Coordinates of C-alpha atoms in Angstrom, one line a residue:
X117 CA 25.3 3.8 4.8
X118 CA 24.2 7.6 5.2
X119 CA 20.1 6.9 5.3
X120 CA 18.6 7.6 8.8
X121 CA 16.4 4.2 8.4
X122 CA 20.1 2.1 8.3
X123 CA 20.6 3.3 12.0
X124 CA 21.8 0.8 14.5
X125 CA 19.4 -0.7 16.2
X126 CA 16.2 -0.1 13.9
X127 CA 14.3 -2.9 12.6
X128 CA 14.6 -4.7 9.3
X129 CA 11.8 -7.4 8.3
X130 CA 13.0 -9.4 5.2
X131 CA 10.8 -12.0 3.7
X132 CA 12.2 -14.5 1.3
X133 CA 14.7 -14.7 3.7
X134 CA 15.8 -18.4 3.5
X135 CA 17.9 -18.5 0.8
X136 CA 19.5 -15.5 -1.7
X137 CA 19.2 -12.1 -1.9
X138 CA 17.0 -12.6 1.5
X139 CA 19.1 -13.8 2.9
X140 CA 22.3 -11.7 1.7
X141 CA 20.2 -8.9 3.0
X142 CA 19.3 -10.0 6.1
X143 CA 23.0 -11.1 6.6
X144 CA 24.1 -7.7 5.6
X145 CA 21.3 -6.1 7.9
X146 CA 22.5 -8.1 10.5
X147 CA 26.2 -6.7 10.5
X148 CA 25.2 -3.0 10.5
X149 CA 23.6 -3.6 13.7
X150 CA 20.0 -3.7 12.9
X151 CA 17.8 -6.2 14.2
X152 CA 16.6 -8.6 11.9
X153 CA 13.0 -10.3 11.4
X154 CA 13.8 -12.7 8.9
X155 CA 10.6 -14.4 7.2
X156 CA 9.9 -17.4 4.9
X157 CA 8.1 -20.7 4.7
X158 CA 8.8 -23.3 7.2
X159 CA 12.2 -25.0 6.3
X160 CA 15.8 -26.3 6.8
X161 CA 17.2 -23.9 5.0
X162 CA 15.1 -20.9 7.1
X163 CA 17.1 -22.9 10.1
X164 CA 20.1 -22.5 8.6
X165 CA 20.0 -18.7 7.1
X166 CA 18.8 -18.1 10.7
X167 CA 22.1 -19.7 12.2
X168 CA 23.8 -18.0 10.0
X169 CA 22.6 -14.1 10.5
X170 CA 22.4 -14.9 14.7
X171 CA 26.0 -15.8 14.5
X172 CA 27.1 -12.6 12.5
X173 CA 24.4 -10.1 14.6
X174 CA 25.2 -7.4 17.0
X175 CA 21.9 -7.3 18.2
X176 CA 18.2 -9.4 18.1
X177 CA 17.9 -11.6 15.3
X178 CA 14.6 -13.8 14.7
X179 CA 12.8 -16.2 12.4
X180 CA 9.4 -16.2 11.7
X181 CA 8.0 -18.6 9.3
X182 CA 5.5 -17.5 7.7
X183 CA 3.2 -17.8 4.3
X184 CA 3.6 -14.1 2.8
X185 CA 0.4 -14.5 0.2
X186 CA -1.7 -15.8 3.3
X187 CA -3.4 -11.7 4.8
X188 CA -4.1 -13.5 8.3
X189 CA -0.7 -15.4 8.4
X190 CA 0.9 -11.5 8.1
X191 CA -1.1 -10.0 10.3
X192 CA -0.5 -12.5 13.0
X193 CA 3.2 -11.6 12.0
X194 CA 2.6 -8.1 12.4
X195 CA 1.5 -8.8 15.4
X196 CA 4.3 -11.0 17.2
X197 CA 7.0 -8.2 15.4
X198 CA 5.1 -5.2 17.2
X199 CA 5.6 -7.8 20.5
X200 CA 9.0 -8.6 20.2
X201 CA 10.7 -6.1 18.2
X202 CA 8.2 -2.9 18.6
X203 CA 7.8 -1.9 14.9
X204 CA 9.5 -1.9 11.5
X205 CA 12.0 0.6 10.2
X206 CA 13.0 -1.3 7.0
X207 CA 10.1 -3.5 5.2
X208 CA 11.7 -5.9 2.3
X209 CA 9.2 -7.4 0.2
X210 CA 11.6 -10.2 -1.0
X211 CA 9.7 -13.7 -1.4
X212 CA 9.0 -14.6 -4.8
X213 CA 7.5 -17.7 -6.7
X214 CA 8.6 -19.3 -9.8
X215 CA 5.4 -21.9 -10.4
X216 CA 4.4 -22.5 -13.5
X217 CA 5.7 -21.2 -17.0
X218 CA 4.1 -20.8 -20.1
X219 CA 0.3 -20.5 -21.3
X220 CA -0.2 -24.3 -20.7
X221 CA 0.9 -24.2 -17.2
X222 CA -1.6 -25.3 -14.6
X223 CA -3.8 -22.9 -13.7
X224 CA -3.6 -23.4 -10.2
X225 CA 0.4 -22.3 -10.8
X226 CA -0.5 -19.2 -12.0
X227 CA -2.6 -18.6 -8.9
X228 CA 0.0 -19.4 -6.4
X229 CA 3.0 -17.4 -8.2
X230 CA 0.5 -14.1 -7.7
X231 CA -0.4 -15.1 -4.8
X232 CA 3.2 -14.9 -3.7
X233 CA 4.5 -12.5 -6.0
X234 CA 1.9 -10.0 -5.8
X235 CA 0.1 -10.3 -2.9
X236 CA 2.8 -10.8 -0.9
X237 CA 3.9 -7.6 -1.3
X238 CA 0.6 -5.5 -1.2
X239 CA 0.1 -8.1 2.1
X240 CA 3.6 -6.9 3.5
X241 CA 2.7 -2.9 2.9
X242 CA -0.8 -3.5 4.0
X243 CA 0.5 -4.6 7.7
X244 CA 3.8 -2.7 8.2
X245 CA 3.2 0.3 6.6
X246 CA 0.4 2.0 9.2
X247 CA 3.1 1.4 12.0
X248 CA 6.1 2.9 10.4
X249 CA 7.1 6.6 10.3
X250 CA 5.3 8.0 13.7
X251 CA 6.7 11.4 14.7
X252 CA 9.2 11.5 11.5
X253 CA 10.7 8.2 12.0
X254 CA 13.0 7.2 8.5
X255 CA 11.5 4.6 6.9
X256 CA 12.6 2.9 4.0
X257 CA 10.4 0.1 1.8
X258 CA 11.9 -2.2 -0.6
X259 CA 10.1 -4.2 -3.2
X260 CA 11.9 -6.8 -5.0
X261 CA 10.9 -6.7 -9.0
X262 CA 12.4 -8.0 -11.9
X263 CA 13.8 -7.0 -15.7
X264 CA 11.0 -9.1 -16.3
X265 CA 8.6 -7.2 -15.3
X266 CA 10.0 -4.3 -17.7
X267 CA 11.0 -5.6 -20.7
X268 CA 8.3 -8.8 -21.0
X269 CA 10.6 -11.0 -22.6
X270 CA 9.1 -14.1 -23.4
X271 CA 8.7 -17.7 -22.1
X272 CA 7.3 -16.8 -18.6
X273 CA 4.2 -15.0 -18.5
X274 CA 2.9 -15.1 -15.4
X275 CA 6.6 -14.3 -14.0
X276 CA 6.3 -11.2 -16.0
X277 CA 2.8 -9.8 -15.3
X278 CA 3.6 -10.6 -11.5
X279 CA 6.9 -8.2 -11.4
X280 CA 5.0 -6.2 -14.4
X281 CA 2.4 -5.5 -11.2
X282 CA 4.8 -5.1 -8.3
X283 CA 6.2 -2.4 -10.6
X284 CA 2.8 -0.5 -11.3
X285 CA 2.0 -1.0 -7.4
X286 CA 5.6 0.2 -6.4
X287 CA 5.2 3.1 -8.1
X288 CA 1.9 4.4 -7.1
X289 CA 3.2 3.8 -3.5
X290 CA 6.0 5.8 -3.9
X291 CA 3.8 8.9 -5.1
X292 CA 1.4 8.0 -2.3
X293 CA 3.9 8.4 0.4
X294 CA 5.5 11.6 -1.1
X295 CA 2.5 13.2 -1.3
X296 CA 0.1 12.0 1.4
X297 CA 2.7 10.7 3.5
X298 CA 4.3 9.1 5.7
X299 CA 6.9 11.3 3.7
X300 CA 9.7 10.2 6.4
X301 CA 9.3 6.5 4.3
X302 CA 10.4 6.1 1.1
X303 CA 9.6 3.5 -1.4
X304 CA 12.2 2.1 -3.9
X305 CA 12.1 -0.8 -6.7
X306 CA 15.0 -3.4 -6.7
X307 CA 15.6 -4.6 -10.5
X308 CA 18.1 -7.1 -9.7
X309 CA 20.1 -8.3 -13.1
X310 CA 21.0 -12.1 -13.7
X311 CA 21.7 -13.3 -10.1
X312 CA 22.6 -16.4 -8.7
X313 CA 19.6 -17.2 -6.4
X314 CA 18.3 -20.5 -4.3
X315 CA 21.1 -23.5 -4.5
X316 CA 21.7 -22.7 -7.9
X317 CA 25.4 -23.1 -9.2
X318 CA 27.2 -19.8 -9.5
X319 CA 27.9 -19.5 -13.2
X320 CA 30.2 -16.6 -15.0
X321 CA 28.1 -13.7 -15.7
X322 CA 25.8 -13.8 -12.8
X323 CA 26.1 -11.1 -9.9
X324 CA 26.3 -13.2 -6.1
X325 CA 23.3 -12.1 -3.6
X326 CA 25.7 -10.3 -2.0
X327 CA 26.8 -8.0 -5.1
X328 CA 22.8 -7.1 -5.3
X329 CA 22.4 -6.1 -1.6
X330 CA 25.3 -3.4 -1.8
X331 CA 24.2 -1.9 -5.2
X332 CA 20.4 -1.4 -3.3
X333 CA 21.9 0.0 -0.1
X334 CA 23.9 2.2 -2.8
X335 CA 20.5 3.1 -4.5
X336 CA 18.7 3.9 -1.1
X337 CA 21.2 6.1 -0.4
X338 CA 21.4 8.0 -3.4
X339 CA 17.5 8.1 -3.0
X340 CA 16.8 6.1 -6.1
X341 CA 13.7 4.7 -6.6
X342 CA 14.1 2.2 -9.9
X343 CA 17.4 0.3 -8.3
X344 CA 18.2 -1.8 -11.9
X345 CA 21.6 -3.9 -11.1
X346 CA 23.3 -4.7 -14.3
X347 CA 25.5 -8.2 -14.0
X348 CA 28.5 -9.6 -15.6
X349 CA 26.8 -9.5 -19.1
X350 CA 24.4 -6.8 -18.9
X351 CA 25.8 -3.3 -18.2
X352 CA 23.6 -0.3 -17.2
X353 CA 24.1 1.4 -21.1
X354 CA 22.3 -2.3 -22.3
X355 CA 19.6 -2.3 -19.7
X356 CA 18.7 1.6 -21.0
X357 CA 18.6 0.3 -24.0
X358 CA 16.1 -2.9 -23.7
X359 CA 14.0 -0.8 -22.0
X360 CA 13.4 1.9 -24.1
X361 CA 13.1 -0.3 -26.9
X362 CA 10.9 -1.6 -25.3
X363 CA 8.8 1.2 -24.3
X364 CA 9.2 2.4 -28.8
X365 CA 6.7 -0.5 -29.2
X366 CA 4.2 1.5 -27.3
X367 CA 5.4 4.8 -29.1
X368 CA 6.0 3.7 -32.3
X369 CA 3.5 1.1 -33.1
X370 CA 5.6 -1.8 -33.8
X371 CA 4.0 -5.1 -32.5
X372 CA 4.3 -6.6 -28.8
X373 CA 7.6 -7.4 -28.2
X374 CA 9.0 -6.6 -31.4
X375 CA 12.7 -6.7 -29.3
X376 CA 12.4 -11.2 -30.5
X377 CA 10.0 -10.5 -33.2
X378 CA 12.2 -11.5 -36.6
X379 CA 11.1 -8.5 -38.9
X380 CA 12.1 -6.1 -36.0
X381 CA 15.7 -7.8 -34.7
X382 CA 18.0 -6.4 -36.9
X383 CA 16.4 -2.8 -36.2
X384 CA 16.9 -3.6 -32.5
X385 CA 20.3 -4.7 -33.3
X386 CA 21.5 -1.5 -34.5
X387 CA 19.2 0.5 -32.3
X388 CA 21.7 2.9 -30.0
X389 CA 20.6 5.5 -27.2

């Protein structure tokens, strides 16, 4: 890893850090010789991943549990990571929800997932942000989206307007920074691809945590901003593909989401790049 923010001894905060590609990060964090702030929700599994990380560290690791979609609950974090660790070099906006599903879902579902999804990531820039880059410093802030939020496929809306908005807000970050600065911190959106996540069962297809972690670090270093991991079923050629058929619905005036409308499926079919 070639990018300044990577160095030895700088300070990653990951939140979602519990369980999958958290954790995988902060794991991975752990063994390049950064210190590690690993953030979730109270839990056993927080424990564990905690365990885990100290056990493989070269230098500090700690666990702070914490509520992501809660503003004082960060800023209290802020706090205690400016105490202990002095600031942040690496920011990954990680923690995600999956409440609720389709139009029928509870309301209150809806709520939490943005609450979490959303907020938890303009809550995580909002706090770390102001204290990262003095004098130059590299910075480097990651925020986790999803195809989802790209190709709006359907049978979870509010999954998809969540990432749909993490994208948006990712974006206009990364033009704030480059242009008003901090301009040593860079922004950059991880698309993971199928990936097993939580205590799912590993099936055929899916990428590991792991396999996501070293295709971002790859990104970063290349100075990507759009990090979109293909899996074992979708390759990089078929993710160009959705997603500019799925941009030709805005271009071409077919209907909204015309990628599973029936009238429109063989033309998607047959459509090639």
């Amino acid at each position: 890893m070639e990018h300044q923010a990577f160095a030895a001894g700088n300070v990653a905060l990951v939140t979602g850090a519990a369980l999958g590609i958290g954790r995988a990060a902060a794991l991975k964090f752990a063994r390049m010789g950064l210190r590690v702030c690993m953030v979730d929700l109270p839990s056993d599994d927080l424990d564990a991943s905690f365990e885990e990380v100290s056990s493989a560290a070269s230098d500090e690791v700690a666990a702070v549990p914490a509520d992501v979609s809660d503003l004082k609950a960060m800023e209290g974090l802020r706090d205690s990571v400016g105490r202990h660790f002095g600031g942040v070099d690496i920011l990954m906006n990680n923690a995600a929800s999956r409440a609720g599903r389709g139009f029928d879902a509870d309301l209150a579902d809806w709520r939490r997932l943005v609450e979490v999804n959303l907020w938890g990531v303009i809550h995580g820039v909002k706090c770390f942000l102001p204290g990262m880059g003095a004098g130059g410093k590299p910075g480097v802030i990651v925020n986790v989206g999803s195809k989802q939020g790209i190709t709006n496929p359907p049978g979870h809306p509010v999954y998809n307007l969540s990432k749909a908005a993490v994208k948006s807000y990712t974006e206009s970050l990364a033009h704030e920074l480059r242009t008003n600065g901090p301009t040593s911190v860079t922004a950059h959106l991880l698309v993971p691809g199928w990936t097993t996540t939580g205590k799912n069962e590993h099936k055929p297809g899916a990428w590991l945590p792991e396999q996501v972690v070293d295709y971002m670090l790859k990104g970063i270093d290349a100075g990507s901003f759009y990090i979109i991991c293909p899996d074992g079923e979708v390759s990089e050629a078929e993710d160009r593909r959705r997603i500019l058929w799925g941009a030709g619905d805005i271009t071409e005036d077919r209907p909204a989401l015309s990628r599973w409308h029936p009238d429109w499926k063989a033309a998607f079919e047959t459509f090639e790049v």
